[in-house]
């Protein structure tokens, strides 16, 4: 029969202390989650952005988890002061062997939360990776790609790289390139493209749509359709215009050429 208050051999800790420590961990983690959830709910009533709220919530969560672990250690009968001193010594040792990166990530996370080059839900390109911002944590930033892959980037790489934000502005210009054959009536081609854009319900009248000649290619005169729309409608409009201009030109007999190569074979002398 196990006596709960009798120390176990070699460890000097009683079963009751172990049970108490486990209960402290379970209850502590549950309470920590409740506190963090209430904290986030309260911050959402302020004017802080979702990104800042998420960062602060994660920071508070980390502090609470450390506190719970220290309480569990104390329940085991180990002096918390000695544990803290031991952790301080370990941290000091780690600092001498590369903790600078960790501190840099932490500082970069604070700057990202404060200056907000992007918000949660924005679509961005950072360090060659493109995705929707899921969160900015204490140490890293999370992006979710269109094919549902989660990418974690250290904050120092986010803050130290060019950040391209595709959804920050309320409107975007849609550009669609199309080539027409040499000899095409350009006035007619431009007029048809303008009519296509002006009749699209999701395009803005200000700025007005336009069609420009971007160059004379090897096999085509290159045109570009330019129109403005709301950012959330960007991809739908781009697909509509690309499909629409192709079908319209085919219907009106305007040729859209493709690169071709003529090969002439000479008969070899016998």
XYZ file of C-alpha atoms in Angstrom:
270
model
C 0.000 0.000 0.000
C 1.419 3.364 -1.012
C 1.580 5.994 1.725
C 0.884 9.342 0.100
C 2.902 11.371 2.591
C 5.950 9.077 2.593
C 8.885 10.234 0.428
C 9.686 8.058 -2.556
C 13.134 6.412 -2.657
C 15.971 8.363 -4.344
C 13.833 11.460 -5.139
C 12.681 12.561 -1.703
C 9.269 13.650 -3.022
C 6.011 12.240 -1.694
C 3.210 10.949 -3.956
C 0.957 13.639 -2.500
C 3.365 16.347 -3.659
C 3.408 14.837 -7.162
C -0.399 14.705 -7.257
C -0.575 18.292 -6.005
C 1.922 19.466 -8.639
C -0.045 17.771 -11.425
C -3.271 19.362 -10.195
C -1.553 22.747 -10.026
C -0.432 22.335 -13.649
C -3.878 21.269 -14.882
C -5.818 23.931 -12.968
C -3.163 26.557 -13.632
C -3.189 26.047 -17.398
C -7.006 26.148 -17.462
C -7.057 29.359 -15.402
C -4.327 30.851 -17.621
C -6.405 30.170 -20.749
C -9.458 31.774 -19.132
C -7.424 34.847 -18.146
C -5.925 35.181 -21.630
C -9.374 34.790 -23.260
C -10.832 37.478 -20.965
C -7.811 39.685 -21.663
C -8.319 39.373 -25.427
C -12.042 40.021 -25.093
C -11.354 43.194 -23.144
C -8.750 44.432 -25.635
C -11.153 43.886 -28.532
C -13.321 46.650 -27.066
C -10.429 49.088 -27.479
C -9.056 50.654 -30.661
C -6.081 48.300 -30.773
C -5.643 46.285 -33.956
C -6.163 42.540 -34.051
C -2.440 42.049 -34.616
C -1.472 43.963 -31.448
C -4.143 42.150 -29.427
C -2.839 38.765 -30.592
C 0.751 39.730 -29.761
C -0.125 40.939 -26.247
C -2.270 37.873 -25.590
C 0.558 35.520 -26.560
C 3.012 37.452 -24.406
C 0.667 37.282 -21.383
C 0.080 33.580 -22.040
C 3.825 32.872 -21.940
C 4.187 34.733 -18.620
C 1.251 32.889 -17.045
C 2.559 29.493 -18.140
C 5.929 30.248 -16.552
C 4.159 31.251 -13.330
C 2.120 28.021 -13.311
C 5.244 25.917 -13.825
C 6.972 27.692 -10.910
C 3.956 27.031 -8.692
C 4.048 23.352 -9.665
C 7.749 23.211 -8.801
C 6.986 24.790 -5.435
C 4.267 22.176 -4.828
C 6.972 19.512 -5.212
C 8.738 21.027 -2.234
C 11.532 22.595 -4.271
C 12.461 26.154 -3.353
C 11.314 28.413 -6.167
C 14.105 30.860 -5.416
C 16.751 28.271 -6.213
C 14.940 27.318 -9.424
C 14.799 30.937 -10.515
C 18.487 31.363 -9.757
C 19.253 28.194 -11.691
C 17.192 29.380 -14.661
C 18.924 32.757 -14.527
C 22.296 31.035 -14.698
C 21.175 28.908 -17.646
C 19.732 31.937 -19.427
C 22.960 33.813 -18.827
C 24.910 30.941 -20.335
C 22.596 30.775 -23.348
C 22.941 34.518 -23.868
C 26.649 34.004 -24.311
C 26.065 31.365 -27.003
C 23.559 32.948 -29.347
C 20.571 34.221 -27.352
C 20.998 37.427 -29.323
C 18.812 35.972 -32.089
C 16.028 35.298 -29.603
C 16.197 38.821 -28.232
C 16.291 40.187 -31.783
C 13.157 38.210 -32.679
C 11.420 39.487 -29.551
C 12.357 43.113 -30.274
C 11.290 42.736 -33.921
C 7.936 41.327 -32.779
C 7.389 44.380 -30.581
C 8.142 46.720 -33.504
C 5.841 44.784 -35.837
C 3.003 44.968 -33.310
C 3.615 48.663 -32.686
C 4.148 49.971 -36.240
C 1.780 47.489 -37.942
C 3.096 47.182 -41.519
C 0.325 44.584 -41.892
C -2.774 43.442 -40.032
C -4.116 40.001 -39.284
C -5.763 38.721 -42.461
C -3.650 40.818 -44.854
C -2.074 39.047 -47.823
C 1.648 39.795 -47.915
C 4.955 38.671 -49.374
C 7.786 38.443 -46.829
C 11.223 36.925 -47.378
C 10.006 35.338 -50.608
C 6.940 33.770 -48.951
C 3.378 34.837 -49.825
C 0.342 34.191 -47.653
C -2.326 35.560 -45.355
C -1.125 36.829 -41.976
C -2.390 34.505 -39.264
C -0.562 35.969 -36.265
C 2.519 37.769 -35.024
C 3.892 35.908 -32.018
C 6.585 36.781 -29.534
C 9.231 35.087 -31.669
C 7.772 34.527 -35.143
C 5.135 35.510 -37.693
C 2.739 32.967 -39.210
C 1.544 33.059 -42.828
C -1.104 30.796 -44.344
C -0.622 30.117 -48.064
C -3.530 29.792 -50.534
C -3.036 26.001 -50.540
C -3.386 25.917 -46.720
C 0.290 25.577 -45.777
C 1.325 27.330 -42.560
C 4.679 29.143 -42.822
C 6.505 30.359 -39.708
C 9.044 33.146 -40.229
C 11.326 34.465 -37.440
C 10.387 38.041 -36.610
C 13.893 39.330 -37.320
C 13.559 38.161 -40.939
C 10.150 39.835 -41.224
C 11.334 43.162 -39.821
C 14.588 43.045 -41.815
C 12.986 42.290 -45.191
C 10.915 44.137 -47.757
C 7.214 43.628 -46.931
C 4.764 43.690 -49.846
C 1.185 44.134 -48.645
C -1.400 43.312 -51.321
C -4.529 44.072 -49.306
C -3.688 47.127 -47.198
C -5.076 49.643 -49.717
C -8.846 49.702 -50.376
C -8.454 49.638 -54.191
C -6.068 48.016 -56.679
C -5.384 48.314 -60.379
C -6.027 45.229 -62.481
C -3.725 44.834 -65.486
C -4.426 42.325 -68.257
C -1.969 41.900 -71.142
C -3.161 40.807 -74.580
C -1.508 40.756 -78.004
C -3.171 41.378 -81.363
C -1.811 40.493 -84.782
C -0.008 43.000 -86.958
C -2.481 44.601 -89.354
C -5.263 44.681 -86.739
C -7.456 47.787 -86.575
C -6.056 49.110 -83.291
C -8.840 51.659 -82.820
C -11.393 48.860 -82.951
C -9.360 46.657 -80.593
C -9.015 49.477 -78.056
C -12.694 50.422 -78.334
C -13.845 46.841 -77.705
C -11.555 46.517 -74.682
C -12.841 49.809 -73.248
C -16.448 48.716 -73.673
C -15.679 45.422 -71.942
C -14.225 47.215 -68.924
C -16.878 49.925 -68.691
C -19.626 47.301 -68.702
C -18.101 45.300 -65.841
C -20.152 45.907 -62.663
C -17.196 45.643 -60.263
C -14.920 48.176 -61.969
C -14.586 51.717 -60.657
C -15.234 54.772 -62.807
C -12.645 56.802 -60.923
C -9.873 56.301 -61.884
C -11.171 55.560 -65.355
C -10.139 52.360 -67.162
C -7.673 52.658 -70.009
C -5.972 50.640 -72.749
C -2.349 51.324 -73.669
C 0.076 49.925 -76.240
C 2.989 48.490 -74.289
C 5.181 47.436 -77.201
C 5.668 45.867 -80.596
C 6.489 42.222 -80.065
C 7.946 39.616 -82.390
C 4.519 38.371 -83.437
C 2.005 40.800 -81.921
C 1.174 44.349 -80.947
C 0.970 44.193 -77.164
C -1.924 45.916 -75.398
C -2.620 46.235 -71.694
C -6.065 46.701 -70.162
C -5.921 48.764 -66.966
C -8.858 49.114 -64.617
C -9.407 49.840 -60.923
C -11.511 47.811 -58.518
C -11.956 47.154 -54.813
C -9.146 45.058 -53.383
C -11.454 42.213 -52.396
C -12.667 41.967 -56.020
C -9.189 41.988 -57.589
C -8.859 38.328 -58.581
C -12.455 37.936 -59.712
C -12.116 40.985 -61.958
C -8.762 39.851 -63.369
C -10.233 36.464 -64.316
C -13.323 38.099 -65.859
C -11.290 40.531 -67.973
C -8.818 37.896 -69.148
C -11.580 35.544 -70.209
C -13.766 38.349 -71.527
C -11.178 39.972 -73.804
C -10.253 36.617 -75.321
C -13.858 35.701 -76.091
C -14.660 39.207 -77.370
C -11.707 39.351 -79.751
C -12.474 35.853 -81.064
C -16.088 36.886 -81.650
C -15.093 40.082 -83.465
C -12.478 38.368 -85.623
C -9.468 39.999 -83.997
C -6.564 37.575 -84.048
C -4.580 36.934 -80.875
C -1.347 35.451 -82.264
C 1.001 33.079 -80.504
C 4.760 32.683 -81.050
C 5.559 30.544 -84.072
C 8.743 29.323 -85.700
C 9.045 28.480 -89.358
C 11.624 25.790 -90.125
C 12.948 25.525 -93.697
C 14.696 22.279 -94.574
C 17.072 22.273 -97.492
C 17.799 19.079 -99.314
C 21.288 17.988 -98.572
C 23.487 17.568 -101.692
C 24.178 13.990 -102.577
